[in-house]
Amino acid sequence: MTPRNSLSAAVFAGTLSLALGIPAAAYAADGFVEGSKVTLNARNFYINRNFVDPAYNGGQNKAEEWTQSFILNAQSGYTPGPIGFGVDVLAGLAVKLDGGSGTYGTGLLPTHGTGADRHPADDFGRIAVAAKAKMSETELRVGEWQVVVPVLRADDGRSLPQTFQGGMVTSKEITNLALYGGQMRQNSTRDDASMEDMFFGGASSDRFNFAGGEYSFTDKTKVGLWHARLEDIYQQSYVQLLHVQPLGEDFAFTANLGYFTGKDEGSALAGDLDNKTYSGLFGLQAGANTFYVGLQKVSGDQWMRVNGTSGGSLANDSFNSAYDAADERSWQIRHDYNFAGVGIPGLVLMNRLSAATTSPQQAVTKARNGVANPSWPTPYKAAP
């Protein structure tokens, strides 16, 4: 679980995307070059976290780092023929602008050294390459890339996005139905350049298998059903309902409901596990303003996810907590303002207040955070 006995004093992320290619949709006939798209994302990220509990985090009073990163995403089109072939490259470099031995640990940079010598790296980066093949509306992808599905959501909440190595099939042969299946073997977390096995609960595995489907009844209502297994550690199922209900001009009600159930799997290397997690995020859009209420409940053991992945499938996931501890209950109220309404498209200001408590059987903990987040959209931002 993301540590949460802290107050985010300031969280700021600025991103600027420069499109260097032409989208494939602009061409009647897609091709390897004609269908290619290249974007360069320049991301400036600063975090200052004040740990209000002196006993928390080994006595460290705060975590503060500042980075400038560059993310190149080059996606080819497909070669002509019944089966088209292509390749995607994702390359990232993050450079430290500020941060030292007393302020490490924001997740922006790798941490090196031990004891009093622990400090953030000056820079880090990596290159991910994935080959792809497409026949009709079915695509096979093999290699390393940023996987974003509800049961395995790569974290893109810091300097560089998390990536996974493996294979995945996506099929959209049936109208309104998308099917997914794959196996991931290793991952590189958001603050690490190396590729390692995946782990949960102190146990590691080199196989994460998943399958799922999403069906759109209309352009306003979609349901999803997923199942995943981190081999010999845990298995998890997920049901999701997404709905948008227009209420008139410039008004709409939105709902994102989810239910996870999980337990130990195979050799149960992380011990006996039993989890049920309920999640609901409700929104009211009124012109440039959107107001949210999030409700979340974890029953039994902590919510199950591969190390380093985002909690973005949960209603109350935030910069400094996913509120996913055993028997944790949480809520949030949130306001987003889209400056497109005043002629500044792409700029969104978000403010949020959230709180959480654990069960009476455990020591009661609470967390509240307010986050101001001016951000420019990035092609790597995980879907809500």
PDB file of N, CA and C in Angstrom, residues 286-354:
ATOM      1  N   ALA A 286     -20.935  19.914 -14.672  1.00  0.00           N
ATOM      2  CA  ALA A 286     -21.723  21.116 -14.920  1.00  0.00           C
ATOM      3  C   ALA A 286     -20.842  22.124 -15.635  1.00  0.00           C
ATOM      4  N   GLY A 287     -20.921  22.148 -16.949  1.00  0.00           N
ATOM      5  CA  GLY A 287     -20.057  23.021 -17.727  1.00  0.00           C
ATOM      6  C   GLY A 287     -18.605  22.647 -17.561  1.00  0.00           C
ATOM      7  N   ALA A 288     -17.774  23.598 -17.168  1.00  0.00           N
ATOM      8  CA  ALA A 288     -16.345  23.344 -16.979  1.00  0.00           C
ATOM      9  C   ALA A 288     -16.041  22.711 -15.633  1.00  0.00           C
ATOM     10  N   ASN A 289     -17.026  22.585 -14.759  1.00  0.00           N
ATOM     11  CA  ASN A 289     -16.834  22.027 -13.424  1.00  0.00           C
ATOM     12  C   ASN A 289     -17.330  20.588 -13.360  1.00  0.00           C
ATOM     13  N   THR A 290     -16.577  19.748 -12.644  1.00  0.00           N
ATOM     14  CA  THR A 290     -17.027  18.396 -12.346  1.00  0.00           C
ATOM     15  C   THR A 290     -16.818  18.138 -10.864  1.00  0.00           C
ATOM     16  N   PHE A 291     -17.877  17.673 -10.194  1.00  0.00           N
ATOM     17  CA  PHE A 291     -17.835  17.382  -8.769  1.00  0.00           C
ATOM     18  C   PHE A 291     -17.939  15.871  -8.581  1.00  0.00           C
ATOM     19  N   TYR A 292     -17.068  15.312  -7.709  1.00  0.00           N
ATOM     20  CA  TYR A 292     -17.028  13.873  -7.494  1.00  0.00           C
ATOM     21  C   TYR A 292     -17.227  13.528  -6.022  1.00  0.00           C
ATOM     22  N   VAL A 293     -17.819  12.351  -5.801  1.00  0.00           N
ATOM     23  CA  VAL A 293     -17.841  11.706  -4.496  1.00  0.00           C
ATOM     24  C   VAL A 293     -17.349  10.282  -4.699  1.00  0.00           C
ATOM     25  N   GLY A 294     -16.341   9.872  -3.936  1.00  0.00           N
ATOM     26  CA  GLY A 294     -15.802   8.527  -4.037  1.00  0.00           C
ATOM     27  C   GLY A 294     -15.996   7.758  -2.750  1.00  0.00           C
ATOM     28  N   LEU A 295     -16.452   6.515  -2.861  1.00  0.00           N
ATOM     29  CA  LEU A 295     -16.662   5.631  -1.719  1.00  0.00           C
ATOM     30  C   LEU A 295     -15.933   4.324  -1.988  1.00  0.00           C
ATOM     31  N   GLN A 296     -15.225   3.824  -0.983  1.00  0.00           N
ATOM     32  CA  GLN A 296     -14.397   2.632  -1.180  1.00  0.00           C
ATOM     33  C   GLN A 296     -14.320   1.826   0.107  1.00  0.00           C
ATOM     34  N   LYS A 297     -14.407   0.502  -0.008  1.00  0.00           N
ATOM     35  CA  LYS A 297     -14.327  -0.367   1.163  1.00  0.00           C
ATOM     36  C   LYS A 297     -13.506  -1.602   0.825  1.00  0.00           C
ATOM     37  N   VAL A 298     -12.503  -1.886   1.654  1.00  0.00           N
ATOM     38  CA  VAL A 298     -11.689  -3.093   1.535  1.00  0.00           C
ATOM     39  C   VAL A 298     -12.092  -4.035   2.656  1.00  0.00           C
ATOM     40  N   SER A 299     -12.478  -5.246   2.305  1.00  0.00           N
ATOM     41  CA  SER A 299     -12.899  -6.242   3.292  1.00  0.00           C
ATOM     42  C   SER A 299     -11.922  -7.411   3.277  1.00  0.00           C
ATOM     43  N   GLY A 300     -11.431  -7.800   4.457  1.00  0.00           N
ATOM     44  CA  GLY A 300     -10.447  -8.871   4.545  1.00  0.00           C
ATOM     45  C   GLY A 300      -9.043  -8.339   4.349  1.00  0.00           C
ATOM     46  N   ASP A 301      -8.218  -9.105   3.628  1.00  0.00           N
ATOM     47  CA  ASP A 301      -6.830  -8.701   3.395  1.00  0.00           C
ATOM     48  C   ASP A 301      -6.755  -7.495   2.465  1.00  0.00           C
ATOM     49  N   GLN A 302      -5.551  -6.932   2.330  1.00  0.00           N
ATOM     50  CA  GLN A 302      -5.373  -5.775   1.469  1.00  0.00           C
ATOM     51  C   GLN A 302      -5.715  -6.109   0.028  1.00  0.00           C
ATOM     52  N   TRP A 303      -6.091  -5.072  -0.723  1.00  0.00           N
ATOM     53  CA  TRP A 303      -6.391  -5.229  -2.143  1.00  0.00           C
ATOM     54  C   TRP A 303      -5.157  -5.758  -2.867  1.00  0.00           C
ATOM     55  N   MET A 304      -5.357  -6.641  -3.832  1.00  0.00           N
ATOM     56  CA  MET A 304      -4.258  -7.336  -4.482  1.00  0.00           C
ATOM     57  C   MET A 304      -3.860  -6.643  -5.777  1.00  0.00           C
ATOM     58  N   ARG A 305      -2.564  -6.336  -5.880  1.00  0.00           N
ATOM     59  CA  ARG A 305      -2.022  -5.772  -7.114  1.00  0.00           C
ATOM     60  C   ARG A 305      -0.529  -6.055  -7.183  1.00  0.00           C
ATOM     61  N   VAL A 306      -0.008  -6.163  -8.401  1.00  0.00           N
ATOM     62  CA  VAL A 306       1.419  -6.373  -8.626  1.00  0.00           C
ATOM     63  C   VAL A 306       2.189  -5.148  -8.147  1.00  0.00           C
ATOM     64  N   ASN A 307       3.389  -5.384  -7.617  1.00  0.00           N
ATOM     65  CA  ASN A 307       4.200  -4.282  -7.079  1.00  0.00           C
ATOM     66  C   ASN A 307       4.362  -3.151  -8.083  1.00  0.00           C
ATOM     67  N   GLY A 308       4.232  -1.935  -7.585  1.00  0.00           N
ATOM     68  CA  GLY A 308       4.471  -0.758  -8.401  1.00  0.00           C
ATOM     69  C   GLY A 308       3.326  -0.315  -9.276  1.00  0.00           C
ATOM     70  N   THR A 309       2.278  -1.140  -9.424  1.00  0.00           N
ATOM     71  CA  THR A 309       1.192  -0.759 -10.314  1.00  0.00           C
ATOM     72  C   THR A 309       0.299   0.294  -9.679  1.00  0.00           C
ATOM     73  N   SER A 310      -0.460   0.963 -10.518  1.00  0.00           N
ATOM     74  CA  SER A 310      -1.339   2.036 -10.078  1.00  0.00           C
ATOM     75  C   SER A 310      -2.595   1.476  -9.419  1.00  0.00           C
ATOM     76  N   GLY A 311      -3.123   2.245  -8.466  1.00  0.00           N
ATOM     77  CA  GLY A 311      -4.418   1.917  -7.877  1.00  0.00           C
ATOM     78  C   GLY A 311      -5.544   2.594  -8.608  1.00  0.00           C
ATOM     79  N   GLY A 312      -5.306   3.004  -9.867  1.00  0.00           N
ATOM     80  CA  GLY A 312      -6.274   3.779 -10.620  1.00  0.00           C
ATOM     81  C   GLY A 312      -7.595   3.098 -10.874  1.00  0.00           C
ATOM     82  N   SER A 313      -7.683   1.788 -10.668  1.00  0.00           N
ATOM     83  CA  SER A 313      -8.966   1.105 -10.807  1.00  0.00           C
ATOM     84  C   SER A 313      -9.852   1.314  -9.590  1.00  0.00           C
ATOM     85  N   LEU A 314      -9.305   1.889  -8.523  1.00  0.00           N
ATOM     86  CA  LEU A 314     -10.068   2.169  -7.312  1.00  0.00           C
ATOM     87  C   LEU A 314     -10.538   3.619  -7.307  1.00  0.00           C
ATOM     88  N   ALA A 315     -11.707   3.848  -6.713  1.00  0.00           N
ATOM     89  CA  ALA A 315     -12.323   5.176  -6.723  1.00  0.00           C
ATOM     90  C   ALA A 315     -11.460   6.221  -6.045  1.00  0.00           C
ATOM     91  N   ASN A 316     -10.805   5.864  -4.938  1.00  0.00           N
ATOM     92  CA  ASN A 316     -10.133   6.864  -4.109  1.00  0.00           C
ATOM     93  C   ASN A 316      -8.620   6.874  -4.258  1.00  0.00           C
ATOM     94  N   ASP A 317      -8.109   6.277  -5.319  1.00  0.00           N
ATOM     95  CA  ASP A 317      -6.670   6.331  -5.564  1.00  0.00           C
ATOM     96  C   ASP A 317      -6.229   7.778  -5.736  1.00  0.00           C
ATOM     97  N   SER A 318      -5.073   8.137  -5.140  1.00  0.00           N
ATOM     98  CA  SER A 318      -4.576   9.506  -5.216  1.00  0.00           C
ATOM     99  C   SER A 318      -3.060   9.488  -5.290  1.00  0.00           C
ATOM    100  N   PHE A 319      -2.438  10.677  -5.289  1.00  0.00           N
ATOM    101  CA  PHE A 319      -0.984  10.760  -5.384  1.00  0.00           C
ATOM    102  C   PHE A 319      -0.291  10.094  -4.201  1.00  0.00           C
ATOM    103  N   ASN A 320      -0.884  10.163  -3.006  1.00  0.00           N
ATOM    104  CA  ASN A 320      -0.169   9.646  -1.843  1.00  0.00           C
ATOM    105  C   ASN A 320      -0.862   8.489  -1.155  1.00  0.00           C
ATOM    106  N   SER A 321      -1.909   7.913  -1.747  1.00  0.00           N
ATOM    107  CA  SER A 321      -2.515   6.714  -1.187  1.00  0.00           C
ATOM    108  C   SER A 321      -3.546   6.131  -2.136  1.00  0.00           C
ATOM    109  N   ALA A 322      -3.677   4.794  -2.094  1.00  0.00           N
ATOM    110  CA  ALA A 322      -4.772   4.123  -2.794  1.00  0.00           C
ATOM    111  C   ALA A 322      -5.839   3.669  -1.805  1.00  0.00           C
ATOM    112  N   TYR A 323      -5.582   3.855  -0.499  1.00  0.00           N
ATOM    113  CA  TYR A 323      -6.522   3.457   0.567  1.00  0.00           C
ATOM    114  C   TYR A 323      -6.945   1.994   0.401  1.00  0.00           C
ATOM    115  N   ASP A 324      -5.955   1.129   0.230  1.00  0.00           N
ATOM    116  CA  ASP A 324      -6.227  -0.268  -0.092  1.00  0.00           C
ATOM    117  C   ASP A 324      -5.733  -1.236   0.974  1.00  0.00           C
ATOM    118  N   ALA A 325      -5.554  -0.768   2.217  1.00  0.00           N
ATOM    119  CA  ALA A 325      -5.095  -1.632   3.304  1.00  0.00           C
ATOM    120  C   ALA A 325      -6.215  -2.568   3.749  1.00  0.00           C
ATOM    121  N   ALA A 326      -5.848  -3.589   4.489  1.00  0.00           N
ATOM    122  CA  ALA A 326      -6.836  -4.541   4.997  1.00  0.00           C
ATOM    123  C   ALA A 326      -7.921  -3.823   5.792  1.00  0.00           C
ATOM    124  N   ASP A 327      -9.159  -4.118   5.476  1.00  0.00           N
ATOM    125  CA  ASP A 327     -10.335  -3.586   6.184  1.00  0.00           C
ATOM    126  C   ASP A 327     -10.370  -2.062   6.225  1.00  0.00           C
ATOM    127  N   GLU A 328      -9.857  -1.421   5.201  1.00  0.00           N
ATOM    128  CA  GLU A 328      -9.844   0.038   5.171  1.00  0.00           C
ATOM    129  C   GLU A 328     -11.084   0.572   4.447  1.00  0.00           C
ATOM    130  N   ARG A 329     -11.675   1.603   5.026  1.00  0.00           N
ATOM    131  CA  ARG A 329     -12.822   2.283   4.425  1.00  0.00           C
ATOM    132  C   ARG A 329     -12.426   3.732   4.167  1.00  0.00           C
ATOM    133  N   SER A 330     -12.798   4.256   3.008  1.00  0.00           N
ATOM    134  CA  SER A 330     -12.371   5.612   2.660  1.00  0.00           C
ATOM    135  C   SER A 330     -13.443   6.323   1.849  1.00  0.00           C
ATOM    136  N   TRP A 331     -13.312   7.650   1.827  1.00  0.00           N
ATOM    137  CA  TRP A 331     -14.191   8.477   1.006  1.00  0.00           C
ATOM    138  C   TRP A 331     -13.398   9.682   0.498  1.00  0.00           C
ATOM    139  N   GLN A 332     -13.931  10.313  -0.517  1.00  0.00           N
ATOM    140  CA  GLN A 332     -13.313  11.537  -1.014  1.00  0.00           C
ATOM    141  C   GLN A 332     -14.383  12.454  -1.598  1.00  0.00           C
ATOM    142  N   ILE A 333     -14.118  13.747  -1.549  1.00  0.00           N
ATOM    143  CA  ILE A 333     -14.863  14.725  -2.323  1.00  0.00           C
ATOM    144  C   ILE A 333     -13.844  15.468  -3.176  1.00  0.00           C
ATOM    145  N   ARG A 334     -14.239  15.790  -4.394  1.00  0.00           N
ATOM    146  CA  ARG A 334     -13.253  16.301  -5.349  1.00  0.00           C
ATOM    147  C   ARG A 334     -13.918  17.286  -6.310  1.00  0.00           C
ATOM    148  N   HIS A 335     -13.138  18.247  -6.758  1.00  0.00           N
ATOM    149  CA  HIS A 335     -13.612  19.211  -7.748  1.00  0.00           C
ATOM    150  C   HIS A 335     -12.562  19.374  -8.834  1.00  0.00           C
ATOM    151  N   ASP A 336     -12.970  19.236 -10.080  1.00  0.00           N
ATOM    152  CA  ASP A 336     -12.112  19.474 -11.238  1.00  0.00           C
ATOM    153  C   ASP A 336     -12.643  20.674 -12.009  1.00  0.00           C
ATOM    154  N   TYR A 337     -11.720  21.519 -12.461  1.00  0.00           N
ATOM    155  CA  TYR A 337     -12.114  22.632 -13.323  1.00  0.00           C
ATOM    156  C   TYR A 337     -11.318  22.556 -14.618  1.00  0.00           C
ATOM    157  N   ASN A 338     -12.026  22.509 -15.741  1.00  0.00           N
ATOM    158  CA  ASN A 338     -11.409  22.427 -17.060  1.00  0.00           C
ATOM    159  C   ASN A 338     -11.319  23.829 -17.661  1.00  0.00           C
ATOM    160  N   PHE A 339     -10.091  24.314 -17.805  1.00  0.00           N
ATOM    161  CA  PHE A 339      -9.890  25.676 -18.278  1.00  0.00           C
ATOM    162  C   PHE A 339     -10.179  25.844 -19.762  1.00  0.00           C
ATOM    163  N   ALA A 340     -10.582  24.762 -20.437  1.00  0.00           N
ATOM    164  CA  ALA A 340     -11.011  24.908 -21.826  1.00  0.00           C
ATOM    165  C   ALA A 340     -12.202  25.849 -21.915  1.00  0.00           C
ATOM    166  N   GLY A 341     -12.964  25.922 -20.815  1.00  0.00           N
ATOM    167  CA  GLY A 341     -14.121  26.811 -20.789  1.00  0.00           C
ATOM    168  C   GLY A 341     -13.762  28.279 -20.830  1.00  0.00           C
ATOM    169  N   VAL A 342     -12.491  28.608 -20.537  1.00  0.00           N
ATOM    170  CA  VAL A 342     -12.046  30.009 -20.590  1.00  0.00           C
ATOM    171  C   VAL A 342     -10.925  30.176 -21.612  1.00  0.00           C
ATOM    172  N   GLY A 343     -10.871  29.237 -22.569  1.00  0.00           N
ATOM    173  CA  GLY A 343      -9.938  29.381 -23.676  1.00  0.00           C
ATOM    174  C   GLY A 343      -8.556  28.817 -23.468  1.00  0.00           C
ATOM    175  N   ILE A 344      -8.370  27.931 -22.449  1.00  0.00           N
ATOM    176  CA  ILE A 344      -7.061  27.299 -22.234  1.00  0.00           C
ATOM    177  C   ILE A 344      -7.257  25.783 -22.274  1.00  0.00           C
ATOM    178  N   PRO A 345      -7.428  25.199 -23.450  1.00  0.00           N
ATOM    179  CA  PRO A 345      -7.658  23.753 -23.536  1.00  0.00           C
ATOM    180  C   PRO A 345      -6.461  22.962 -23.033  1.00  0.00           C
ATOM    181  N   GLY A 346      -6.726  21.856 -22.339  1.00  0.00           N
ATOM    182  CA  GLY A 346      -5.667  20.985 -21.839  1.00  0.00           C
ATOM    183  C   GLY A 346      -5.263  21.235 -20.412  1.00  0.00           C
ATOM    184  N   LEU A 347      -5.656  22.363 -19.823  1.00  0.00           N
ATOM    185  CA  LEU A 347      -5.302  22.673 -18.439  1.00  0.00           C
ATOM    186  C   LEU A 347      -6.479  22.341 -17.527  1.00  0.00           C
ATOM    187  N   VAL A 348      -6.226  21.485 -16.529  1.00  0.00           N
ATOM    188  CA  VAL A 348      -7.258  21.070 -15.580  1.00  0.00           C
ATOM    189  C   VAL A 348      -6.730  21.269 -14.168  1.00  0.00           C
ATOM    190  N   LEU A 349      -7.518  21.893 -13.314  1.00  0.00           N
ATOM    191  CA  LEU A 349      -7.168  22.080 -11.910  1.00  0.00           C
ATOM    192  C   LEU A 349      -8.031  21.158 -11.065  1.00  0.00           C
ATOM    193  N   MET A 350      -7.386  20.338 -10.224  1.00  0.00           N
ATOM    194  CA  MET A 350      -8.103  19.379  -9.393  1.00  0.00           C
ATOM    195  C   MET A 350      -7.802  19.621  -7.923  1.00  0.00           C
ATOM    196  N   ASN A 351      -8.836  19.671  -7.085  1.00  0.00           N
ATOM    197  CA  ASN A 351      -8.703  19.758  -5.634  1.00  0.00           C
ATOM    198  C   ASN A 351      -9.468  18.601  -5.017  1.00  0.00           C
ATOM    199  N   ARG A 352      -8.883  17.998  -3.987  1.00  0.00           N
ATOM    200  CA  ARG A 352      -9.499  16.799  -3.420  1.00  0.00           C
ATOM    201  C   ARG A 352      -9.264  16.749  -1.918  1.00  0.00           C
ATOM    202  N   LEU A 353     -10.273  16.283  -1.194  1.00  0.00           N
ATOM    203  CA  LEU A 353     -10.161  15.984   0.230  1.00  0.00           C
ATOM    204  C   LEU A 353     -10.587  14.544   0.424  1.00  0.00           C
ATOM    205  N   SER A 354      -9.739  13.736   1.053  1.00  0.00           N
ATOM    206  CA  SER A 354     -10.062  12.330   1.278  1.00  0.00           C
ATOM    207  C   SER A 354      -9.714  11.938   2.698  1.00  0.00           C
TER     208      SER A 354
END
